[in-house]
């Protein structure tokens, strides 16, 4: 028997039956009656929204019901079809992540109220017991107490009230449960489970889907065997004799020696033209022999055939699965569409570097997001793709491109949500710092950076007017780029500053700038400079500072990295990768310290975060030092802080305001 059970909505009937609360006949009878009564309710709709309950309030009305809370920012809303359609349209207009779910009736909504009295009659006929196995209730968000009689009205609440899955599952994990089997079709609850961290080891719980969903025709038995195999590797004892009682297993001879695991690159010996001329292309061929006619002369040119296990694209897909905690990743799945972000991208690149033995730029993942595309890019270059300053984040669309220089950390992945929020018609290119993968020394002056970046953007757009927008330090770089472009006679359409502060030359960055970026948190005098820089790059690391007090200063970085990795605050990075990031950040600190903005007559717009640098600088209505250098400066406030203003959900507001300044000739 399981150590505990939990069910989601109608799934609680199955969980209750396993826990001994309700008999199987009664569970089936109530499930069927629930479906019958629900079918009498007028047609409704359901929409999943990427917001928390608090963030939903501005869009709420009395005709909507909160059907389920599946995560910290994963809510499900139900109601009448017309109300849900209008609600979904409102969210789409504000670029808020939402998706309508195919459902015939609005479960967990006020529309069910008329059927509740009749359902109560049927519920009261069921014989209910106290749980024999710990039962985590998604109605209560807590354990059902074994010494309290089970009230039949629970099933009324189960049908009508909000499913508190997030609260209940978190309580389950914090109680020490870390291994779960998802018994529903597919793996929806398994995916939800990965957002939690256990108390003991600060890692996500392990969840396996036991039943097939849309598994490309995968059968029940195959899925069951895979799940049992995974459980066995996690140390769960399996009753193999019980599994194979209908058919005795066959012994399989194993080699008497271990395999010498070495990786080899296979050179592509056939040109594209030869591949196209080949009569037979079988990339996943096994070891069997097949009688077939010989191909033509061109088709008999040698073509390397790699098995599925050895193919690089499969290995990359496996890395995606592991880092993102997914069950299945197709070779055509895009990394950021799967839920990847700037932190997980660093982990992916680090793992692929281990696979290939090559240094890779994070920008490579932005340019080639699917396992198939990334494998092709790596095979063409044998992994030696040189990182460029210009990083294509979104290349589709017919509008004039938007160029975004990197902030303090040097990476540009954080502009990905902005690109999505601006829409597919708006191309967006990031400008990445030199030295992130150790291929060259980073620039030590903003003027040098701007000069290289101006040359880079001209490869995409030879002439103005240019659109430049930069976050934090990226604002200062964009400012200098605008000055250099103006000096060369080019026009600037917009110079956008995202919570960027104009520093005067030799303004003390370490004590002042860091203090503000860290939300005015007191910085201990015993904390090493590099540990402070790490905390600026990854703000969640602040919570681990006290653990460093008894550790030598020269060990602060390694210790902070380990604490952050264990807690899931930062990606799993190699020492080399971390050292490169810190080297670039230190160079950027020097460049920012030594830079004074030049007077600029470009159209300048400051987008100040509501809880950003103006707040931490005690200048709630200030211009962050730009007005003295600008001929004209517009200031617009956007929600969020210095870091979250460019991430969902606040990025939708930023994108809407920024869009009004982009492409003025449209």
XYZ file of C-alpha atoms in Angstrom:
666
model
C 0.000 0.000 0.000
C 1.163 3.581 -0.579
C 2.418 5.692 2.310
C -0.188 8.369 1.493
C -2.674 9.297 -1.231
C -3.810 12.543 -2.859
C -6.375 13.141 -5.597
C -7.242 16.051 -7.858
C -10.965 16.900 -8.187
C -12.761 13.728 -9.330
C -9.502 11.862 -8.733
C -10.219 12.066 -5.001
C -12.751 9.247 -5.403
C -9.965 6.891 -6.492
C -7.682 8.131 -3.709
C -10.475 7.702 -1.143
C -11.156 4.139 -2.315
C -7.472 3.209 -1.948
C -7.439 4.801 1.525
C -10.447 2.709 2.601
C -12.784 5.691 2.960
C -15.301 4.539 0.352
C -16.049 1.190 -1.259
C -15.348 0.641 -4.942
C -19.078 0.242 -5.834
C -19.970 3.477 -4.026
C -17.046 5.332 -5.620
C -18.151 4.234 -9.095
C -21.810 5.031 -8.360
C -21.068 8.555 -7.107
C -18.686 9.226 -9.983
C -21.352 8.268 -12.520
C -24.037 10.274 -10.706
C -21.739 13.283 -10.554
C -21.251 13.096 -14.317
C -24.977 12.662 -14.950
C -25.958 15.668 -12.822
C -23.173 17.839 -14.199
C -24.387 17.167 -17.730
C -27.645 18.971 -16.859
C -25.776 22.208 -16.157
C -25.640 24.781 -18.990
C -22.510 24.559 -21.115
C -19.583 26.418 -19.662
C -15.898 26.995 -20.124
C -12.593 26.594 -18.315
C -9.381 28.557 -18.785
C -5.932 27.992 -17.254
C -4.122 31.211 -16.313
C -0.461 31.806 -15.460
C -1.248 34.111 -12.531
C -1.599 33.715 -8.775
C -5.032 34.206 -7.137
C -3.895 37.650 -5.959
C -2.766 38.643 -9.458
C -6.139 37.526 -10.848
C -8.123 40.031 -8.767
C -7.955 42.972 -11.228
C -9.595 40.777 -13.892
C -12.172 39.143 -11.641
C -15.960 39.409 -11.607
C -18.761 37.670 -9.727
C -19.651 35.458 -12.696
C -16.307 33.636 -12.540
C -15.246 30.864 -10.169
C -11.750 29.822 -9.137
C -11.861 26.118 -10.015
C -8.346 25.088 -9.003
C -5.032 26.399 -7.734
C -2.438 24.026 -9.177
C 0.652 26.114 -8.501
C 1.910 29.379 -7.121
C 1.045 31.007 -10.444
C -1.149 28.316 -11.999
C -4.879 28.904 -11.612
C -7.912 27.450 -13.374
C -11.038 29.587 -13.791
C -14.496 28.285 -14.731
C -17.884 29.794 -15.524
C -20.497 30.263 -18.212
C -19.167 29.893 -21.758
C -19.775 33.554 -22.642
C -18.140 34.790 -19.430
C -15.092 32.575 -19.902
C -14.737 33.662 -23.537
C -14.801 37.345 -22.516
C -12.386 36.672 -19.643
C -9.959 34.831 -21.921
C -10.141 37.619 -24.493
C -9.322 40.167 -21.776
C -6.259 38.171 -20.727
C -5.099 37.734 -24.318
C -5.385 41.485 -24.920
C -2.979 42.037 -22.022
C -0.624 39.271 -23.234
C -1.234 37.245 -20.060
C -0.447 33.565 -20.485
C -3.752 31.695 -20.620
C -5.238 28.694 -22.374
C -8.810 27.508 -22.766
C -9.303 23.899 -21.686
C -11.657 21.662 -23.590
C -14.530 20.951 -21.194
C -18.261 20.621 -21.708
C -19.303 21.803 -18.259
C -17.926 24.319 -15.734
C -16.863 22.153 -12.786
C -16.114 23.830 -9.456
C -18.257 26.854 -10.361
C -21.440 28.509 -9.097
C -23.303 27.063 -12.092
C -23.311 23.717 -10.254
C -25.307 25.058 -7.285
C -28.732 23.881 -8.613
C -27.619 20.215 -8.732
C -25.990 20.085 -5.289
C -29.165 19.207 -3.281
C -29.864 16.154 -5.465
C -26.224 15.071 -5.362
C -26.315 15.319 -1.557
C -29.099 12.705 -1.447
C -26.918 10.214 -3.317
C -23.836 11.037 -1.242
C -25.689 10.341 2.000
C -26.457 6.804 0.790
C -22.754 5.951 0.637
C -21.112 4.163 3.550
C -18.008 6.140 4.496
C -15.149 5.176 6.826
C -12.199 6.955 8.405
C -9.037 6.727 6.252
C -6.851 3.641 6.746
C -4.041 5.294 4.777
C -3.031 8.969 5.262
C -5.292 10.990 2.930
C -4.182 14.451 1.799
C -7.314 16.429 0.962
C -7.284 18.875 -1.954
C -10.551 20.287 -0.603
C -9.010 21.226 2.753
C -5.411 21.594 1.649
C -4.483 19.434 4.637
C -4.570 15.885 6.008
C -7.908 14.240 6.754
C -7.775 13.346 10.428
C -8.072 9.614 11.030
C -9.963 10.090 14.317
C -12.671 12.339 12.829
C -15.678 10.644 11.149
C -15.806 11.265 7.399
C -18.777 13.494 6.589
C -20.642 12.876 3.321
C -20.846 16.624 2.715
C -17.158 16.392 1.800
C -18.144 15.176 -1.683
C -20.373 18.228 -2.148
C -17.386 20.438 -1.393
C -15.226 18.300 -3.680
C -17.584 19.057 -6.583
C -18.200 22.739 -5.890
C -15.216 24.297 -4.128
C -11.759 25.256 -5.360
C -9.269 22.394 -5.750
C -6.425 23.370 -3.383
C -3.838 21.175 -5.085
C -0.915 23.564 -4.588
C -1.526 23.895 -0.861
C -2.185 20.175 -0.370
C 0.757 18.895 -2.393
C 3.143 21.328 -0.735
C 1.966 20.071 2.666
C 2.508 16.505 1.468
C 6.067 17.235 0.345
C 6.898 19.123 3.539
C 5.708 16.067 5.487
C 8.626 14.145 4.008
C 7.040 12.419 1.010
C 9.363 12.698 -1.994
C 8.433 9.856 -4.376
C 5.078 9.877 -6.183
C 3.256 7.774 -8.776
C 0.817 9.684 -10.978
C -2.070 7.279 -11.659
C -4.006 9.531 -14.028
C -3.801 9.480 -17.818
C -0.733 11.349 -19.041
C 1.507 13.220 -16.598
C -0.233 16.493 -15.739
C 0.097 16.101 -11.961
C 3.702 14.910 -12.335
C 4.520 18.187 -14.085
C 2.788 20.202 -11.344
C 4.805 18.366 -8.681
C 8.146 19.736 -9.888
C 7.468 23.233 -8.555
C 7.861 22.062 -4.943
C 10.991 21.578 -2.840
C 11.279 18.998 -0.072
C 12.371 20.017 3.397
C 15.114 17.423 3.800
C 17.184 17.804 0.648
C 15.699 20.945 -0.930
C 15.146 19.117 -4.210
C 11.977 18.623 -6.181
C 10.014 15.440 -5.466
C 10.283 12.617 -7.980
C 7.028 11.778 -9.755
C 6.412 9.065 -12.346
C 3.396 8.747 -14.621
C 2.172 5.140 -14.466
C -0.506 5.284 -17.156
C -0.116 6.239 -20.816
C -1.471 9.503 -22.102
C -0.680 10.882 -25.534
C 2.477 8.750 -25.644
C 2.543 8.187 -29.390
C 0.700 4.877 -29.009
C 2.683 3.597 -26.031
C 0.807 0.692 -24.432
C -0.247 0.229 -20.813
C 2.214 -2.581 -20.124
C 5.201 -0.788 -21.622
C 4.450 2.348 -19.592
C 3.990 0.238 -16.457
C 7.330 -1.497 -17.002
C 9.084 1.830 -17.549
C 7.601 3.226 -14.341
C 8.559 0.130 -12.345
C 12.080 0.359 -13.728
C 12.363 3.995 -12.660
C 11.016 3.174 -9.198
C 13.528 0.330 -8.852
C 16.414 2.684 -9.694
C 15.147 4.954 -6.894
C 15.448 2.117 -4.391
C 11.804 1.022 -4.275
C 11.516 -2.781 -3.845
C 9.501 -4.377 -6.671
C 7.631 -7.701 -6.467
C 8.972 -8.991 -9.771
C 7.517 -12.480 -9.291
C 4.071 -10.963 -8.864
C 4.565 -8.913 -12.000
C 5.572 -11.916 -14.120
C 3.289 -14.537 -12.578
C 1.502 -15.092 -15.898
C 4.734 -15.493 -17.848
C 8.093 -16.497 -16.368
C 10.896 -14.055 -17.237
C 13.761 -15.091 -19.485
C 17.375 -14.774 -18.425
C 19.506 -12.430 -20.499
C 23.291 -13.003 -20.579
C 25.331 -9.909 -19.745
C 28.958 -9.274 -20.793
C 31.458 -10.286 -18.092
C 33.264 -6.939 -18.299
C 32.182 -3.271 -18.083
C 31.850 -1.183 -21.202
C 34.598 1.394 -21.720
C 32.456 4.504 -22.109
C 34.019 6.891 -24.621
C 32.339 9.468 -26.823
C 33.286 9.912 -30.465
C 32.307 12.582 -32.977
C 31.184 11.124 -36.296
C 32.152 13.299 -39.241
C 29.448 13.945 -41.798
C 30.953 12.342 -44.899
C 28.024 12.973 -47.236
C 27.196 16.387 -48.588
C 23.646 17.697 -48.465
C 23.312 17.082 -52.196
C 24.466 13.476 -51.827
C 22.036 12.899 -48.988
C 19.176 14.206 -51.104
C 20.210 11.891 -53.971
C 20.372 8.858 -51.709
C 17.623 6.311 -52.375
C 17.421 5.223 -48.750
C 17.876 7.374 -45.693
C 17.416 5.427 -42.480
C 18.774 7.465 -39.553
C 17.284 5.174 -36.912
C 18.298 1.865 -38.492
C 18.840 -1.001 -36.118
C 21.250 -3.890 -36.489
C 18.995 -6.153 -38.568
C 19.769 -7.098 -42.173
C 17.303 -6.046 -44.866
C 17.348 -7.189 -48.493
C 16.829 -4.186 -50.767
C 17.975 -2.907 -54.158
C 21.154 -0.885 -54.312
C 20.710 2.856 -54.750
C 21.998 4.882 -57.669
C 25.602 6.015 -57.925
C 25.007 9.183 -55.947
C 22.947 7.292 -53.426
C 25.823 4.873 -52.783
C 27.999 7.674 -51.482
C 28.799 6.938 -47.844
C 26.278 8.281 -45.339
C 26.902 7.979 -41.622
C 24.019 6.231 -39.850
C 23.830 6.833 -36.108
C 21.575 4.852 -33.788
C 18.960 6.636 -31.679
C 20.963 6.008 -28.508
C 24.087 7.631 -29.920
C 22.559 10.528 -31.831
C 23.460 13.910 -30.411
C 19.951 15.289 -30.834
C 18.610 12.495 -28.604
C 21.264 13.269 -26.021
C 20.295 16.938 -26.080
C 16.623 15.991 -25.714
C 17.605 13.913 -22.671
C 19.389 16.939 -21.194
C 16.240 19.040 -21.727
C 14.157 16.351 -20.008
C 16.492 16.159 -17.042
C 16.991 19.892 -16.508
C 13.321 20.826 -17.037
C 11.943 17.768 -15.249
C 9.842 16.559 -18.171
C 8.789 13.056 -19.142
C 9.100 13.458 -22.894
C 10.831 15.956 -25.168
C 10.469 15.758 -28.927
C 13.376 16.642 -31.193
C 11.338 19.592 -32.496
C 10.355 21.012 -29.085
C 11.646 24.537 -28.453
C 13.532 24.981 -25.188
C 11.777 28.126 -23.986
C 8.359 26.812 -25.041
C 8.973 23.847 -22.728
C 9.340 26.193 -19.760
C 13.054 26.893 -19.986
C 14.391 30.180 -18.666
C 17.689 32.011 -18.364
C 18.766 29.977 -15.332
C 17.954 26.549 -16.743
C 19.623 27.562 -20.030
C 22.945 27.875 -18.195
C 22.534 24.354 -16.834
C 21.710 22.992 -20.294
C 24.782 24.585 -21.868
C 26.973 23.273 -19.050
C 25.681 19.720 -19.580
C 26.111 19.889 -23.366
C 29.667 21.155 -22.850
C 30.282 18.013 -20.787
C 28.806 15.889 -23.591
C 30.856 17.461 -26.364
C 33.975 18.608 -24.547
C 33.617 21.985 -26.257
C 33.068 25.497 -24.948
C 29.693 26.828 -26.005
C 27.983 30.194 -25.855
C 24.576 30.387 -24.171
C 23.448 32.377 -27.197
C 23.681 29.149 -29.205
C 20.605 27.897 -27.339
C 18.691 31.042 -28.246
C 19.518 30.690 -31.925
C 18.862 26.930 -32.060
C 16.221 26.028 -29.495
C 15.166 22.519 -30.537
C 17.378 19.464 -29.908
C 17.438 18.815 -33.653
C 18.492 22.374 -34.581
C 21.091 22.504 -31.820
C 22.605 19.172 -32.834
C 22.859 20.313 -36.463
C 24.514 23.575 -35.407
C 27.020 21.695 -33.255
C 27.818 19.127 -35.941
C 28.456 21.857 -38.513
C 30.952 23.571 -36.260
C 32.109 20.534 -34.252
C 31.119 22.569 -31.198
C 33.437 25.466 -31.915
C 30.713 27.990 -32.647
C 32.210 31.343 -31.778
C 29.910 33.420 -29.591
C 28.938 36.688 -31.214
C 27.811 39.880 -29.567
C 24.579 39.790 -31.564
C 22.138 37.164 -30.263
C 18.903 36.611 -32.228
C 16.119 36.213 -29.661
C 13.178 36.701 -32.006
C 13.853 37.003 -35.731
C 10.406 36.765 -37.297
C 8.199 39.710 -38.176
C 8.366 42.660 -40.512
C 8.917 45.487 -38.029
C 12.200 47.317 -37.480
C 14.405 45.319 -35.080
C 14.844 46.153 -31.416
C 18.393 45.882 -30.016
C 18.891 45.179 -26.297
C 22.371 45.382 -24.703
C 23.126 43.086 -21.769
C 22.759 44.119 -18.122
C 25.399 43.643 -15.410
C 25.549 39.833 -15.719
C 26.429 39.898 -19.428
C 23.700 37.489 -20.597
C 20.680 38.488 -22.685
C 18.374 35.518 -22.081
C 16.300 37.625 -19.705
C 14.971 39.586 -22.708
C 13.141 36.467 -23.963
C 9.861 37.210 -22.088
C 9.933 40.765 -23.473
C 10.289 39.445 -27.020
C 7.270 37.186 -26.541
C 5.212 39.960 -24.959
C 5.977 42.348 -27.841
C 4.538 39.827 -30.285
C 5.833 37.741 -33.165
C 5.992 40.719 -35.546
C 8.701 42.446 -33.473
C 12.262 41.166 -34.103
C 14.491 41.447 -31.035
C 18.264 40.977 -30.834
C 20.283 40.833 -27.652
C 23.843 42.139 -27.361
C 25.840 39.758 -25.206
C 29.017 40.515 -23.264
C 32.347 39.228 -24.514
C 34.038 36.560 -22.398
C 31.042 34.640 -21.077
C 32.457 31.330 -22.246
C 36.091 32.293 -21.709
C 36.891 32.734 -25.401
C 38.175 36.292 -24.950
C 38.817 38.861 -22.269
C 35.768 41.011 -21.476
C 35.668 44.708 -22.307
C 36.680 47.084 -19.532
C 34.938 50.179 -20.879
C 31.402 50.935 -22.004
C 32.745 52.883 -24.981
C 34.533 49.733 -26.238
C 31.399 47.647 -25.722
C 29.257 50.169 -27.565
C 31.683 50.294 -30.479
C 31.590 46.502 -30.934
C 27.811 46.378 -30.515
C 27.213 49.176 -33.034
C 29.220 47.214 -35.579
C 27.175 44.108 -34.736
C 23.747 45.702 -35.180
C 24.788 47.193 -38.518
C 25.156 43.644 -39.821
C 21.385 43.340 -39.357
C 20.309 46.924 -39.964
C 22.914 48.953 -41.909
C 21.174 52.303 -41.406
C 18.901 53.987 -38.870
C 16.611 54.873 -37.357
C 17.660 52.446 -34.622
C 15.635 51.200 -31.651
C 17.743 50.615 -28.528
C 16.468 49.423 -25.147
C 18.599 48.275 -22.207
C 17.928 46.978 -18.706
C 20.018 48.268 -15.799
C 23.634 48.534 -17.031
C 22.254 47.818 -20.507
C 20.699 51.277 -20.357
C 24.128 52.891 -20.034
C 25.441 50.783 -22.929
C 22.429 51.700 -25.073
C 23.034 55.364 -24.207
C 26.643 55.221 -25.407
C 25.618 53.286 -28.531
C 23.100 56.021 -29.329
C 25.815 58.651 -28.910
C 28.203 56.807 -31.241
C 25.479 56.233 -33.821
C 24.524 59.925 -33.701
C 28.192 60.865 -34.103
C 28.210 58.769 -37.296
C 25.108 60.540 -38.617
C 22.574 57.794 -37.840
C 19.125 58.476 -36.404
C 17.757 56.978 -33.176
C 14.028 56.200 -33.103
C 13.951 55.395 -29.385
C 16.472 55.059 -26.577
C 14.765 53.038 -23.846
C 16.159 52.793 -20.317
C 14.724 49.956 -18.202
C 15.238 50.890 -14.544
C 18.740 52.061 -15.454
C 20.656 54.606 -13.377
C 23.095 57.156 -14.774
C 26.248 56.760 -12.701
C 28.793 59.534 -12.509
C 32.410 58.639 -13.100
C 34.002 56.884 -10.116
C 30.716 56.755 -8.205
C 31.266 53.957 -5.710
C 29.581 50.937 -7.195
C 30.325 48.369 -4.519
C 28.692 50.105 -1.567
C 26.045 52.183 -3.322
C 25.070 50.401 -6.513
C 25.102 46.920 -4.994
C 23.213 48.151 -1.947
C 20.387 49.464 -4.145
C 20.340 46.433 -6.437
C 19.996 44.201 -3.392
C 16.915 46.093 -2.224
C 18.811 48.116 0.404
C 19.609 44.931 2.306
C 22.500 45.508 4.726
C 25.677 44.011 3.271
C 27.833 42.342 5.970
C 31.389 43.680 6.051
C 32.739 40.112 6.256
C 31.123 39.104 2.951
C 33.526 38.761 0.018
C 33.191 41.052 -3.011
C 32.562 38.131 -5.362
C 29.821 36.771 -3.098
C 28.145 40.187 -3.315
C 28.416 40.140 -7.113
C 26.911 36.629 -7.195
C 23.988 37.887 -5.116
C 23.420 40.767 -7.531
C 23.304 38.284 -10.414
C 21.132 35.821 -8.462
C 19.181 37.801 -5.807
C 17.770 34.660 -4.154
C 21.276 33.914 -2.826
C 20.910 36.646 -0.190
C 19.107 34.183 2.071
C 22.310 32.099 2.339
C 24.636 34.898 3.488
C 24.484 33.969 7.175
C 25.755 30.469 6.342
C 28.982 32.020 5.007
C 30.003 33.812 8.205
C 32.029 30.880 9.535
C 33.544 30.106 6.118
C 36.798 31.610 4.830
C 36.257 34.564 2.477
C 38.147 32.866 -0.350
C 35.644 29.980 -0.168
C 32.519 32.173 -0.190
C 31.848 31.828 -3.918
C 32.055 28.038 -4.006
C 29.992 27.685 -0.832
C 27.362 30.154 -2.028
C 27.166 28.328 -5.363
C 26.617 25.011 -3.553
C 23.966 26.438 -1.208
C 22.148 28.061 -4.117
C 22.270 24.946 -6.294
C 20.930 22.722 -3.505
C 18.065 25.147 -2.863
C 17.264 25.515 -6.550
C 18.096 29.249 -6.500
C 20.687 29.043 -9.276
C 21.414 26.611 -12.117
C 23.923 23.816 -11.732
C 27.119 25.414 -13.094
C 30.661 24.174 -13.459
C 33.493 26.090 -11.790
C 34.651 27.295 -15.216
C 31.227 28.597 -16.150
C 30.811 30.371 -12.814
C 34.299 31.904 -13.002
C 33.582 33.234 -16.506
C 30.346 34.855 -15.333
C 32.067 36.462 -12.338
C 34.966 37.667 -14.510
C 32.543 39.356 -16.906
C 30.584 40.868 -14.008
C 33.756 42.293 -12.456
C 34.782 43.795 -15.805
C 31.301 45.291 -16.143
C 31.584 46.774 -12.658
C 34.791 48.542 -13.661
C 33.312 49.712 -16.966
C 30.225 51.095 -15.243
C 32.265 52.762 -12.520
C 34.407 54.601 -15.072
C 31.588 55.736 -17.368
C 29.893 59.112 -17.398
C 27.035 59.475 -19.909
C 27.512 62.026 -22.679
C 24.838 64.592 -23.573
C 22.370 62.964 -25.946
C 19.553 64.520 -27.966
C 17.922 61.186 -28.914
C 14.340 60.526 -27.888
C 14.880 58.974 -24.454
C 12.326 57.107 -22.355
C 12.901 55.844 -18.809
C 10.749 52.878 -17.805
C 11.099 52.898 -14.021
C 10.088 49.862 -11.957
C 7.533 50.667 -9.276
C 9.694 48.966 -6.642
C 12.995 49.468 -8.441
C 16.026 51.744 -8.174
C 13.966 54.893 -7.597
C 12.511 53.315 -4.462
C 15.827 51.951 -3.178
C 17.443 55.335 -3.917
C 14.703 57.156 -1.950
C 13.736 59.057 -5.111
C 10.190 57.770 -5.797
C 9.643 60.362 -8.527
C 13.244 60.776 -9.661
C 14.799 60.473 -13.109
C 17.679 58.206 -11.933
C 20.191 60.844 -13.042
C 19.355 60.905 -16.783
C 17.629 64.265 -17.150
C 20.881 66.245 -16.953
C 22.239 64.344 -19.978
C 19.071 64.160 -22.078
C 17.558 66.844 -24.254
C 14.160 65.349 -23.448
C 13.274 62.478 -21.150
C 9.904 60.794 -20.733
C 9.323 58.704 -17.616
C 6.849 55.827 -17.375
C 6.339 53.626 -14.326
C 5.804 49.885 -14.735
C 4.953 47.278 -12.075
C 7.538 45.029 -10.461
C 11.031 45.554 -9.112
C 14.407 45.905 -10.801
C 14.419 42.209 -11.699
C 10.747 41.278 -12.139
C 9.693 44.187 -14.356
C 10.976 42.245 -17.364
C 9.452 38.904 -16.339
C 5.843 37.669 -16.398
C 3.362 38.981 -15.480
C 4.799 42.526 -15.279
C 6.513 42.319 -18.667
C 3.108 42.549 -20.377
C 2.659 46.084 -19.036
C 6.206 47.025 -20.011
C 5.678 45.634 -23.517
C 2.427 47.531 -23.962
C 4.021 50.850 -22.978
C 7.191 50.176 -24.954
C 5.176 49.229 -28.040
C 3.706 52.717 -28.197
C 7.220 54.080 -28.902
C 8.422 51.408 -31.325
C 8.077 51.636 -35.102
C 6.687 55.213 -35.117
C 6.281 55.256 -38.922
C 3.769 52.388 -38.914
